[in-house]
Short mmCIF file of C-alpha atoms in Angstrom, two decimals:
data_model
loop_
_atom_site.label_atom_id
_atom_site.label_comp_id
_atom_site.label_asym_id
_atom_site.label_seq_id
_atom_site.Cartn_x
_atom_site.Cartn_y
_atom_site.Cartn_z
CA UNK X 233 -24.90 -18.02 14.22
CA UNK X 234 -22.98 -18.31 10.97
CA UNK X 235 -22.09 -14.66 11.24
CA UNK X 236 -20.44 -15.23 14.61
CA UNK X 237 -18.54 -18.26 13.36
CA UNK X 238 -17.23 -16.22 10.44
CA UNK X 239 -16.35 -13.45 12.83
CA UNK X 240 -14.33 -15.80 15.04
CA UNK X 241 -12.45 -17.30 12.08
CA UNK X 242 -11.75 -13.82 10.77
CA UNK X 243 -10.63 -12.57 14.17
CA UNK X 244 -8.18 -15.46 14.39
CA UNK X 245 -6.65 -14.50 11.07
CA UNK X 246 -6.53 -10.80 11.81
CA UNK X 247 -5.06 -11.36 15.29
CA UNK X 248 -1.69 -12.08 13.64
CA UNK X 249 -1.65 -8.43 12.71
CA UNK X 250 -2.32 -7.35 16.30
CA UNK X 251 1.31 -7.54 17.40
CA UNK X 252 2.41 -5.63 14.32
CA UNK X 253 -0.06 -2.86 15.15
CA UNK X 254 1.03 -2.78 18.78
CA UNK X 255 4.70 -2.82 17.80
CA UNK X 256 4.33 0.01 15.31
CA UNK X 257 2.34 2.09 17.81
CA UNK X 258 4.78 1.62 20.69
CA UNK X 259 7.84 2.41 18.56
CA UNK X 260 6.16 5.43 16.96
CA UNK X 261 4.96 6.82 20.29
CA UNK X 262 8.41 6.44 21.86
CA UNK X 263 10.19 8.13 18.95
CA UNK X 264 7.51 10.80 18.87
CA UNK X 265 7.90 11.40 22.60
CA UNK X 266 11.66 11.95 22.23
CA UNK X 267 11.20 14.26 19.24
CA UNK X 268 8.28 16.04 20.89
CA UNK X 269 9.94 16.79 24.23
CA UNK X 270 13.22 17.91 22.67
CA UNK X 271 11.69 20.15 19.98
CA UNK X 272 9.18 21.61 22.42
CA UNK X 273 12.10 22.50 24.70
CA UNK X 274 13.88 24.13 21.75
CA UNK X 275 10.75 26.01 20.75
CA UNK X 276 10.26 27.42 24.23
CA UNK X 277 13.79 27.81 25.60
CA UNK X 278 16.09 27.56 22.59
CA UNK X 279 17.96 30.44 20.96
CA UNK X 280 16.57 32.07 17.83
CA UNK X 281 18.23 29.61 15.45
CA UNK X 282 17.17 26.43 17.29
CA UNK X 283 13.69 27.87 17.76
CA UNK X 284 13.46 28.38 13.99
CA UNK X 285 14.51 24.80 13.22
CA UNK X 286 12.05 23.38 15.74
CA UNK X 287 9.24 25.53 14.38
CA UNK X 288 9.96 24.57 10.77
CA UNK X 289 9.90 20.86 11.70
CA UNK X 290 6.63 21.19 13.57
CA UNK X 291 4.96 23.32 10.91
CA UNK X 292 6.03 21.26 7.89
CA UNK X 293 5.39 17.84 9.36
CA UNK X 294 1.96 18.81 10.61
CA UNK X 295 1.15 20.25 7.18
CA UNK X 296 1.95 17.00 5.34
CA UNK X 297 -0.27 13.90 5.45
CA UNK X 298 1.38 11.17 7.52
CA UNK X 299 1.09 8.70 4.66
CA UNK X 300 3.30 10.96 2.50
CA UNK X 301 5.97 11.08 5.21
CA UNK X 302 5.95 7.30 5.53
CA UNK X 303 6.21 6.87 1.79
CA UNK X 304 9.09 9.33 1.40
CA UNK X 305 11.01 7.97 4.38
CA UNK X 306 10.71 4.43 3.11
CA UNK X 307 11.48 4.97 -0.54
CA UNK X 308 13.93 7.86 -0.42
CA UNK X 309 15.83 7.67 2.85
CA UNK X 310 15.73 3.89 3.14
CA UNK X 311 17.74 3.76 -0.08
CA UNK X 312 20.80 4.84 1.83
CA UNK X 313 20.05 3.14 5.13
CA UNK X 314 18.67 -0.34 4.73
CA UNK X 315 15.53 -0.30 6.87
CA UNK X 316 12.92 -3.02 7.00
CA UNK X 317 9.37 -1.90 6.22
CA UNK X 318 8.43 -2.32 9.89
CA UNK X 319 11.14 0.02 11.11
CA UNK X 320 10.79 2.49 8.28
CA UNK X 321 7.05 2.69 8.84
CA UNK X 322 7.31 2.97 12.62
CA UNK X 323 10.08 5.58 12.50
CA UNK X 324 8.20 7.67 9.96
CA UNK X 325 5.05 7.50 12.03
CA UNK X 326 7.09 8.51 15.10
CA UNK X 327 8.69 11.38 13.19
CA UNK X 328 5.22 12.63 12.25
CA UNK X 329 3.80 12.13 15.74
CA UNK X 330 6.77 14.04 17.14
CA UNK X 331 5.50 17.21 15.48
CA UNK X 332 2.10 16.88 17.14
CA UNK X 333 3.70 15.98 20.45
CA UNK X 334 5.88 19.09 20.11
CA UNK X 335 2.76 21.19 20.29
CA UNK X 336 1.40 19.19 23.24
CA UNK X 337 4.60 19.69 25.22
CA UNK X 338 5.06 23.29 24.11
CA UNK X 339 1.66 24.05 25.58
CA UNK X 340 2.61 22.22 28.75
CA UNK X 341 5.97 24.01 29.10
CA UNK X 342 4.30 27.35 28.59
CA UNK X 343 1.67 26.53 31.21
CA UNK X 344 4.30 26.28 33.93
CA UNK X 345 4.40 29.79 35.47
CA UNK X 346 7.49 31.64 34.15
CA UNK X 347 8.35 32.69 37.71
CA UNK X 348 9.49 29.15 38.42
CA UNK X 349 12.23 29.37 35.82
CA UNK X 350 13.30 32.75 37.16
CA UNK X 351 13.35 31.40 40.71
CA UNK X 352 15.32 28.30 39.70
CA UNK X 353 17.91 30.43 37.92
CA UNK X 354 18.06 32.76 40.92
CA UNK X 355 19.11 29.95 43.23
CA UNK X 356 21.92 29.06 40.83
CA UNK X 357 20.53 26.30 38.63
CA UNK X 358 21.61 26.25 34.99
CA UNK X 359 18.82 26.46 32.43
CA UNK X 360 19.21 22.74 31.67
CA UNK X 361 19.01 21.84 35.36
CA UNK X 362 15.95 24.03 35.81
CA UNK X 363 14.17 22.40 32.88
CA UNK X 364 15.11 18.93 34.07
CA UNK X 365 14.16 19.18 37.72
CA UNK X 366 11.63 22.02 37.90
CA UNK X 367 9.83 22.52 34.60
CA UNK X 368 9.74 19.05 33.00
CA UNK X 369 8.10 17.17 35.90
CA UNK X 370 5.32 19.73 36.09
CA UNK X 371 4.95 19.95 32.31
CA UNK X 372 4.72 16.16 32.03
CA UNK X 373 1.73 16.13 34.34
CA UNK X 374 0.05 18.89 32.32
CA UNK X 375 0.83 17.15 29.03
CA UNK X 376 -0.62 13.79 30.02
CA UNK X 377 -4.28 14.31 28.93
CA UNK X 378 -3.27 15.71 25.54
CA UNK X 379 -0.67 13.03 25.13
CA UNK X 380 -3.27 10.32 25.78
CA UNK X 381 -5.28 11.68 22.91
CA UNK X 382 -2.23 11.58 20.65
CA UNK X 383 -1.57 7.97 21.70
CA UNK X 384 -4.97 6.82 20.42
CA UNK X 385 -4.45 8.83 17.21
CA UNK X 386 -1.10 7.14 16.59
CA UNK X 387 -2.69 3.75 17.26
CA UNK X 388 -5.17 4.43 14.49
CA UNK X 389 -2.58 6.03 12.19
CA UNK X 390 -0.65 2.75 12.41
CA UNK X 391 -3.03 1.56 9.66
CA UNK X 392 -1.05 3.78 7.29
CA UNK X 393 2.18 1.79 7.46
CA UNK X 394 0.71 -0.76 5.09
CA UNK X 395 1.63 1.61 2.28
CA UNK X 396 5.15 0.18 2.59
CA UNK X 397 3.98 -3.39 3.09
CA UNK X 398 3.61 -3.86 6.84
CA UNK X 399 0.67 -6.24 7.32
CA UNK X 400 -1.12 -4.71 10.31
CA UNK X 401 -4.72 -5.27 11.44
CA UNK X 402 -6.47 -3.29 8.73
CA UNK X 403 -4.52 -4.89 5.89
CA UNK X 404 -5.34 -8.31 7.24
CA UNK X 405 -9.00 -7.31 7.26
CA UNK X 406 -8.67 -6.23 3.62
CA UNK X 407 -7.12 -9.57 2.77
CA UNK X 408 -10.03 -11.40 4.37
CA UNK X 409 -12.52 -9.16 2.62
CA UNK X 410 -10.85 -9.77 -0.74
CA UNK X 411 -10.98 -13.53 -0.20
CA UNK X 412 -14.43 -14.01 1.31
CA UNK X 413 -16.16 -11.06 -0.41
CA UNK X 414 -17.77 -10.33 2.96
CA UNK X 415 -16.36 -6.93 3.84
CA UNK X 416 -18.74 -6.49 6.76
CA UNK X 417 -17.40 -9.44 8.77
CA UNK X 418 -13.79 -8.53 8.00
CA UNK X 419 -14.07 -4.90 8.99
CA UNK X 420 -16.25 -5.71 12.00
CA UNK X 421 -13.41 -7.89 13.31
CA UNK X 422 -10.91 -5.06 12.73
CA UNK X 423 -13.27 -2.63 14.46
CA UNK X 424 -13.49 -4.87 17.55
CA UNK X 425 -9.71 -5.13 17.79
CA UNK X 426 -9.15 -1.39 17.44
CA UNK X 427 -11.90 -0.72 19.95
CA UNK X 428 -10.28 -3.09 22.45
CA UNK X 429 -6.84 -1.54 21.91
CA UNK X 430 -8.12 2.01 22.24
CA UNK X 431 -10.10 1.26 25.39
CA UNK X 432 -7.06 -0.42 26.91
CA UNK X 433 -4.85 2.56 26.06
CA UNK X 434 -7.36 4.98 27.51
CA UNK X 435 -7.58 2.94 30.73
CA UNK X 436 -3.81 2.87 31.17
CA UNK X 437 -3.58 6.62 30.62
CA UNK X 438 -6.42 7.33 33.03
CA UNK X 439 -4.63 5.29 35.64
CA UNK X 440 -1.44 7.28 34.97
CA UNK X 441 -3.35 10.54 35.28
CA UNK X 442 -4.83 9.46 38.61
CA UNK X 443 -1.47 8.27 39.82
CA UNK X 444 0.26 11.57 39.06
CA UNK X 445 -2.58 13.93 39.93
CA UNK X 446 -1.70 16.66 42.43
CA UNK X 447 -2.94 15.67 45.88
CA UNK X 448 -4.72 18.60 47.45
CA UNK J 93 9.81 39.91 9.43
CA UNK J 94 9.61 36.86 11.66
CA UNK J 95 6.89 35.36 9.45
CA UNK J 96 9.02 35.97 6.38
CA UNK J 97 11.98 34.20 7.94
CA UNK J 98 9.82 31.18 8.73
CA UNK J 99 8.43 31.13 5.21
CA UNK J 100 11.92 31.26 3.73
CA UNK J 101 13.14 28.41 5.91
CA UNK J 102 10.11 26.33 4.97
CA UNK J 103 10.70 26.91 1.28
CA UNK J 104 14.39 26.15 1.65
CA UNK J 105 13.62 22.85 3.34
CA UNK J 106 11.09 21.91 0.69
CA UNK J 107 13.62 22.67 -2.02
CA UNK J 108 16.21 20.56 -0.25
CA UNK J 109 13.76 17.69 0.07
CA UNK J 110 12.79 17.95 -3.57
CA UNK J 111 16.35 18.09 -4.82
CA UNK J 112 17.13 15.08 -2.67
CA UNK J 113 14.27 13.24 -4.35
CA UNK J 114 15.34 14.06 -7.86
CA UNK J 115 19.02 13.33 -7.38
CA UNK J 116 18.43 9.98 -5.75
CA UNK J 117 18.35 7.87 -8.92
CA UNK J 118 21.82 9.08 -9.92
CA UNK J 119 23.40 9.02 -6.50
CA UNK J 120 22.39 5.49 -5.64
CA UNK J 121 24.74 3.26 -3.76
CA UNK J 122 24.03 -0.34 -2.93
CA UNK J 123 23.07 -0.58 0.72
CA UNK J 124 24.87 -3.12 2.85
CA UNK J 125 23.15 -6.47 3.12
CA UNK J 126 22.43 -8.61 6.13
CA UNK J 127 18.81 -7.73 6.74
CA UNK J 128 16.99 -10.61 8.37
CA UNK J 129 13.96 -11.22 6.22
CA UNK J 130 10.93 -12.51 8.04
CA UNK J 131 7.87 -13.15 5.96
CA UNK J 132 5.58 -11.65 8.58
CA UNK J 133 7.20 -8.28 8.44
CA UNK J 134 7.67 -8.54 4.72
CA UNK J 135 11.23 -7.35 5.06
CA UNK J 136 13.14 -6.43 1.98
CA UNK J 137 16.30 -8.45 1.67
CA UNK J 138 19.66 -6.78 1.86
CA UNK J 139 20.48 -7.82 -1.65
CA UNK J 140 17.24 -6.36 -2.90
CA UNK J 141 18.32 -2.98 -1.60
CA UNK J 142 20.84 -2.70 -4.38
CA UNK J 143 19.42 -0.35 -6.96
CA UNK J 144 18.25 -0.89 -10.50
CA UNK J 145 21.28 1.00 -11.74
CA UNK J 146 23.71 -1.51 -10.32
CA UNK J 147 21.53 -4.17 -11.89
CA UNK J 148 22.14 -2.50 -15.23
CA UNK J 149 25.78 -3.40 -14.84
CA UNK J 150 24.64 -6.99 -15.31
CA UNK J 151 24.28 -8.11 -11.72
CA UNK J 152 20.58 -8.46 -10.96
CA UNK J 153 20.26 -12.11 -11.99
CA UNK J 154 23.55 -13.02 -10.35
CA UNK J 155 22.46 -11.12 -7.26
CA UNK J 156 19.23 -13.11 -7.01
CA UNK J 157 21.05 -16.40 -7.55
CA UNK J 158 23.64 -15.48 -4.95
CA UNK J 159 20.91 -14.63 -2.44
CA UNK J 160 19.18 -17.90 -3.25
CA UNK J 161 15.83 -16.19 -3.39
CA UNK J 162 13.80 -13.74 -5.39
CA UNK J 163 11.67 -11.20 -3.52
CA UNK J 164 8.43 -10.67 -5.40
CA UNK J 165 5.87 -8.00 -4.59
CA UNK J 166 2.16 -8.43 -5.11
CA UNK J 167 -1.09 -6.88 -3.94
CA UNK J 168 -2.93 -9.81 -2.41
CA UNK J 169 -6.47 -8.57 -2.83
CA UNK J 170 -7.27 -9.61 -6.38
CA UNK J 171 -8.58 -13.16 -6.47
CA UNK J 172 -8.21 -15.38 -8.42
CA UNK J 173 -4.84 -13.87 -9.34
CA UNK J 174 -3.51 -13.19 -5.87
CA UNK J 175 -5.07 -13.46 -2.46
CA UNK J 176 -4.33 -14.87 0.98
CA UNK J 177 -6.13 -17.96 2.23
CA UNK J 178 -7.33 -18.48 5.81
CA UNK J 179 -3.97 -19.97 6.79
CA UNK J 180 -2.10 -16.92 5.57
CA UNK J 181 -0.69 -18.50 2.39
CA UNK J 182 -0.46 -16.60 -0.86
CA UNK J 183 -2.68 -18.33 -3.41
CA UNK J 184 -3.89 -17.69 -6.94
CA UNK J 185 -2.79 -17.82 -10.55
CA UNK J 186 0.08 -15.35 -10.21
CA UNK J 187 1.34 -17.00 -7.04
CA UNK J 188 1.39 -20.48 -8.60
CA UNK J 189 3.10 -19.07 -11.66
CA UNK J 190 5.83 -17.19 -9.80
CA UNK J 191 6.58 -20.31 -7.73
CA UNK J 192 6.94 -22.29 -10.97
CA UNK J 193 9.26 -19.56 -12.25
CA UNK J 194 11.28 -19.68 -9.03
CA UNK J 195 11.64 -23.44 -9.37
CA UNK J 196 13.04 -23.07 -12.90
CA UNK J 197 15.29 -20.27 -11.72
CA UNK J 198 16.54 -22.50 -8.92
CA UNK J 199 15.82 -20.00 -6.15
CA UNK J 200 13.32 -19.63 -3.34
CA UNK J 201 10.40 -17.27 -3.84
CA UNK J 202 9.61 -14.78 -1.10
CA UNK J 203 6.29 -12.99 -1.64
CA UNK J 204 5.67 -9.58 -0.14
CA UNK J 205 2.22 -8.01 0.10
CA UNK J 206 2.00 -4.29 -0.72
CA UNK J 207 -0.63 -1.87 -1.99
CA UNK J 208 -0.79 -2.00 -5.80
CA UNK J 209 0.22 1.68 -5.99
CA UNK J 210 3.45 1.06 -4.07
CA UNK J 211 4.66 -1.84 -6.21
CA UNK J 212 6.32 0.10 -9.03
CA UNK J 213 8.10 2.39 -6.58
CA UNK J 214 9.26 -0.60 -4.54
CA UNK J 215 10.80 -2.36 -7.54
CA UNK J 216 12.38 0.92 -8.72
CA UNK J 217 13.98 1.44 -5.33
CA UNK J 218 15.19 -2.14 -5.20
CA UNK J 219 13.00 -3.04 -2.24
CA UNK J 220 11.73 -6.00 -4.23
CA UNK J 221 13.19 -7.82 -7.24
CA UNK J 222 10.02 -8.19 -9.26
CA UNK J 223 6.28 -7.57 -9.31
CA UNK J 224 3.61 -10.08 -10.24
CA UNK J 225 0.18 -8.57 -9.72
CA UNK J 226 -1.91 -9.14 -12.85
CA UNK J 227 -0.15 -6.02 -14.10
CA UNK J 228 -0.37 -4.89 -17.69
CA UNK J 229 2.68 -3.41 -19.34
CA UNK J 230 1.30 0.03 -20.17
CA UNK J 231 3.48 2.65 -21.84
CA UNK J 232 3.54 4.80 -18.69
CA UNK J 233 4.68 1.92 -16.48
CA UNK J 234 7.22 0.86 -19.08
CA UNK J 235 9.04 4.15 -18.59
CA UNK J 236 9.56 3.35 -14.90
CA UNK J 237 10.36 -0.37 -14.97
CA UNK J 238 10.98 -3.18 -17.45
CA UNK J 239 8.48 -5.89 -18.25
CA UNK J 240 8.89 -9.52 -19.24
CA UNK J 241 6.93 -10.98 -22.13
CA UNK J 242 3.26 -11.41 -21.19
CA UNK J 243 2.55 -14.62 -19.30
CA UNK J 244 -1.15 -14.34 -19.89
CA UNK J 245 -3.00 -12.49 -22.61
CA UNK J 246 -5.99 -10.39 -21.67
CA UNK J 247 -9.20 -11.88 -22.97
CA UNK J 248 -12.49 -10.22 -23.85
CA UNK J 249 -15.99 -11.65 -23.82
CA UNK J 250 -19.01 -11.01 -26.01
CA UNK J 251 -22.02 -11.17 -23.72
CA UNK J 252 -25.66 -11.43 -24.84
CA UNK J 253 -29.06 -11.90 -23.23
CA UNK J 254 -29.84 -15.35 -21.86
CA UNK J 255 -32.37 -16.08 -24.63
CA UNK J 256 -30.28 -14.58 -27.43
CA UNK J 257 -29.96 -16.62 -30.62
CA UNK J 258 -26.96 -14.72 -31.92
CA UNK J 259 -23.91 -16.72 -32.91
CA UNK J 260 -20.54 -15.03 -32.57
CA UNK J 261 -17.64 -17.18 -33.73
CA UNK J 262 -15.16 -14.41 -34.35
CA UNK J 263 -15.14 -10.78 -33.22
CA UNK J 264 -16.19 -9.45 -36.65
CA UNK J 265 -19.45 -11.42 -36.41
CA UNK J 266 -20.65 -8.65 -34.08
CA UNK J 267 -20.95 -6.34 -37.09
CA UNK J 268 -24.31 -4.61 -37.45
CA UNK J 269 -25.68 -5.46 -34.02
CA UNK J 270 -26.32 -2.91 -31.27
CA UNK J 271 -23.24 -3.23 -29.12
CA UNK J 272 -22.16 -1.71 -25.79
CA UNK J 273 -18.88 -1.29 -23.92
CA UNK J 274 -17.49 0.56 -20.93
CA UNK J 275 -16.41 4.14 -21.62
CA UNK J 276 -12.69 4.61 -22.22
CA UNK J 277 -11.83 0.92 -22.22
CA UNK J 278 -9.73 -1.04 -24.67
CA UNK J 279 -12.92 -2.80 -25.75
CA UNK J 280 -14.62 0.45 -26.71
CA UNK J 281 -11.53 1.37 -28.69
CA UNK J 282 -11.68 -1.93 -30.54
CA UNK J 283 -15.35 -1.41 -31.47
CA UNK J 284 -14.64 2.08 -32.80
CA UNK J 285 -11.63 0.97 -34.78
CA UNK J 286 -12.83 -2.33 -36.16
CA UNK J 287 -16.59 -2.00 -36.43
CA UNK J 288 -17.40 1.70 -36.78
CA UNK J 289 -14.45 3.02 -38.77
CA UNK J 290 -14.65 0.08 -41.17
CA UNK J 291 -18.34 0.82 -41.72
CA UNK J 292 -19.51 -2.56 -40.42
CA UNK J 293 -21.64 -1.00 -37.67
CA UNK J 294 -23.27 2.45 -37.80
CA UNK J 295 -21.94 4.78 -35.09
CA UNK J 296 -25.41 5.20 -33.54
CA UNK J 297 -25.56 1.46 -32.83
CA UNK J 298 -22.64 1.72 -30.39
CA UNK J 299 -23.43 2.51 -26.76
CA UNK J 300 -20.99 3.37 -24.05
CA UNK J 301 -21.58 2.87 -20.35
CA UNK J 302 -20.04 4.14 -17.14
CA UNK J 303 -19.96 0.66 -15.62
CA UNK J 304 -20.12 -2.85 -16.99
CA UNK J 305 -23.03 -3.84 -14.74
CA UNK J 306 -25.14 -1.00 -16.15
CA UNK J 307 -24.42 -2.26 -19.64
CA UNK J 308 -25.37 -5.76 -18.50
CA UNK J 309 -28.78 -4.52 -17.41
CA UNK J 310 -29.36 -3.02 -20.86
CA UNK J 311 -28.35 -6.31 -22.47
CA UNK J 312 -30.81 -8.15 -20.23
CA UNK J 313 -33.62 -5.76 -21.08
CA UNK J 314 -32.90 -6.02 -24.82
CA UNK J 315 -31.89 -2.40 -25.31
CA UNK J 316 -28.62 -3.59 -26.83
CA UNK J 317 -27.73 -6.96 -28.38
CA UNK J 318 -24.15 -7.39 -27.29
CA UNK J 319 -21.70 -6.25 -24.67
CA UNK J 320 -17.94 -6.45 -25.14
CA UNK J 321 -15.98 -6.52 -21.86
CA UNK J 322 -13.11 -8.10 -19.91
CA UNK J 323 -13.59 -11.86 -19.86
CA UNK J 324 -12.83 -12.53 -16.18
CA UNK J 325 -15.42 -10.32 -14.49
CA UNK J 326 -17.89 -11.19 -17.27
CA UNK J 327 -18.34 -14.74 -15.95
CA UNK J 328 -19.58 -13.66 -12.53
CA UNK J 329 -21.59 -10.83 -14.08
CA UNK J 330 -23.28 -13.13 -16.58
CA UNK J 331 -24.16 -15.57 -13.82
CA UNK J 332 -25.60 -12.83 -11.62
CA UNK J 333 -27.70 -11.19 -14.31
CA UNK J 334 -28.73 -14.31 -16.27
CA UNK J 335 -26.76 -13.41 -19.39
CA UNK J 336 -24.75 -15.76 -21.57
CA UNK J 337 -21.26 -15.49 -22.92
CA UNK J 338 -21.07 -16.07 -26.65
CA UNK J 339 -17.33 -15.84 -27.20
CA UNK J 340 -14.17 -15.40 -25.20
CA UNK J 341 -11.31 -14.20 -27.34
CA UNK J 342 -7.82 -12.70 -27.24
CA UNK J 343 -8.28 -11.09 -30.64
CA UNK J 344 -9.92 -7.90 -29.38
CA UNK J 345 -7.56 -7.43 -26.42
CA UNK J 346 -4.33 -5.53 -26.36
CA UNK J 347 -1.31 -6.90 -24.59
CA UNK J 348 -1.32 -9.02 -21.48
CA UNK J 349 -0.12 -9.41 -17.95
CA UNK J 350 3.63 -9.29 -17.38
CA UNK J 351 6.12 -9.48 -14.55
CA UNK J 352 7.72 -6.10 -13.76
CA UNK J 353 11.46 -5.98 -12.99
CA UNK J 354 13.91 -3.12 -12.35
CA UNK J 355 14.65 -0.86 -15.30
CA UNK J 356 17.71 -2.06 -17.17
CA UNK J 357 17.94 -5.52 -15.59
CA UNK J 358 18.48 -7.07 -19.01
CA UNK J 359 19.97 -10.34 -17.76
CA UNK J 360 16.99 -10.95 -15.46
CA UNK J 361 14.55 -10.08 -18.26
CA UNK J 362 16.21 -12.49 -20.68
CA UNK J 363 16.11 -15.30 -18.15
CA UNK J 364 12.50 -14.66 -17.07
CA UNK J 365 11.33 -14.33 -20.70
CA UNK J 366 12.92 -17.70 -21.47
CA UNK J 367 11.31 -19.34 -18.42
CA UNK J 368 7.86 -17.85 -19.10
CA UNK J 369 7.98 -19.02 -22.72
CA UNK J 370 8.98 -22.47 -21.49
CA UNK J 371 6.09 -22.58 -18.99
CA UNK J 372 3.63 -21.50 -21.68
CA UNK J 373 4.98 -24.08 -24.15
CA UNK J 374 4.99 -27.04 -21.77
CA UNK J 375 1.41 -26.36 -20.67
CA UNK J 376 2.19 -25.33 -17.09
CA UNK J 377 0.48 -21.96 -17.52
CA UNK J 378 -2.63 -23.67 -18.89
CA UNK J 379 -2.67 -26.06 -15.93
CA UNK J 380 -2.32 -23.21 -13.43
CA UNK J 381 -5.04 -21.28 -15.23
CA UNK J 382 -7.47 -24.19 -14.95
CA UNK J 383 -6.54 -24.88 -11.33
CA UNK J 384 -7.51 -21.31 -10.50
CA UNK J 385 -10.75 -21.35 -12.47
CA UNK J 386 -9.73 -18.76 -15.04
CA UNK J 387 -11.14 -18.67 -18.58
#
């Protein structure tokens, strides 16, 4: 019984970090989505120069641990632009996620049969128009399952923003553990919250997938 | 050829990134202020974004006074020095002390929780004005930031078995007994320098251990007579393993815990040194130490 009481008290304390975690995840996913879609487009349809830039971004960022990117963005770039830890951490996480999302969307773009682009151009659409109204809607549907996976990864990577002082769920659990010397209760509470968040995310994405599935 | 081109671009970008990193300290410009600082998001204040170099021009103290608050970083997972209670307040020896310092300084104290490893970088980059985190002013850290005078000296404890009849009134009384310490620690260094090199204790009577709790087990079993270790963890350890503490002393320790501030912030250092000395002299530090159950 005492265990459950401790767990409830701990949950109450850690819950204050819940909104931080959700905020970081939503901002990072949005930024990552923008970066991902644009760079994937450049990688597939861009000219040689743009293709090179997009590839370098995707290769380098995926080769570097996310925590290093967060650290560098906060301490080096934030010297010139005054960012709060929350924004610096979320933007860095989004910048990193963008590289992974690039690959998700590149795969999706390439899965749309090339004939569609040829056909769209043949009826007089510009390349931009063709991407916008023919390729992107189909690619988005194909990208959804992979993107859902990335969303849960970013949710869990949000634990990394504490390196610049953003008190999210895991840090709050560490604070409880340091105070009570009962790491099990503290981390069990964090586990429950992450589990709830991940299940919720998965449900939403499944609903989206059902909603946009091709009706045969 | 395509691979080569990619490789070259990658290297070029890395070089750019690296050169950006190394030139930053010279090319610093104070960022514009106006950042809303909420304690929950641990935001760095706009004023704090000004770099250590501008502080060297003599502005750090004035900057803090103008802002009406000092932003202090800590790593709130080291009770009884710094931790967070169930209501989310920062508590502990360091926290009480920095609030007393803030009172004397006439400014508000905003405490920011960060990982210990990030603290030095944060104060270097001006994200925070100072660090109080039970931090010792080591030579390596001193190259990166400045330190105030120590506000609390490190203390060591001589620990013996619960039924030991040894009497240790000063560190040198340990001469001749079988003594243990943790490998590579300041305490081991003290034993070598003051007991072995002076011929007071034969070298084969000195034992070194990977961890303090292993040494404690050997003390309990009578394999060694004494253990020299950090005083603070020794209290809990002695209680757990049924040992007794014979002496707690500053004499064997080197240095103490200091507040870290940006490199070259001489005005801030002078003011903080004065305040810390005042707090030590008027007994405030002693009171805070007792309130937090420290030896």
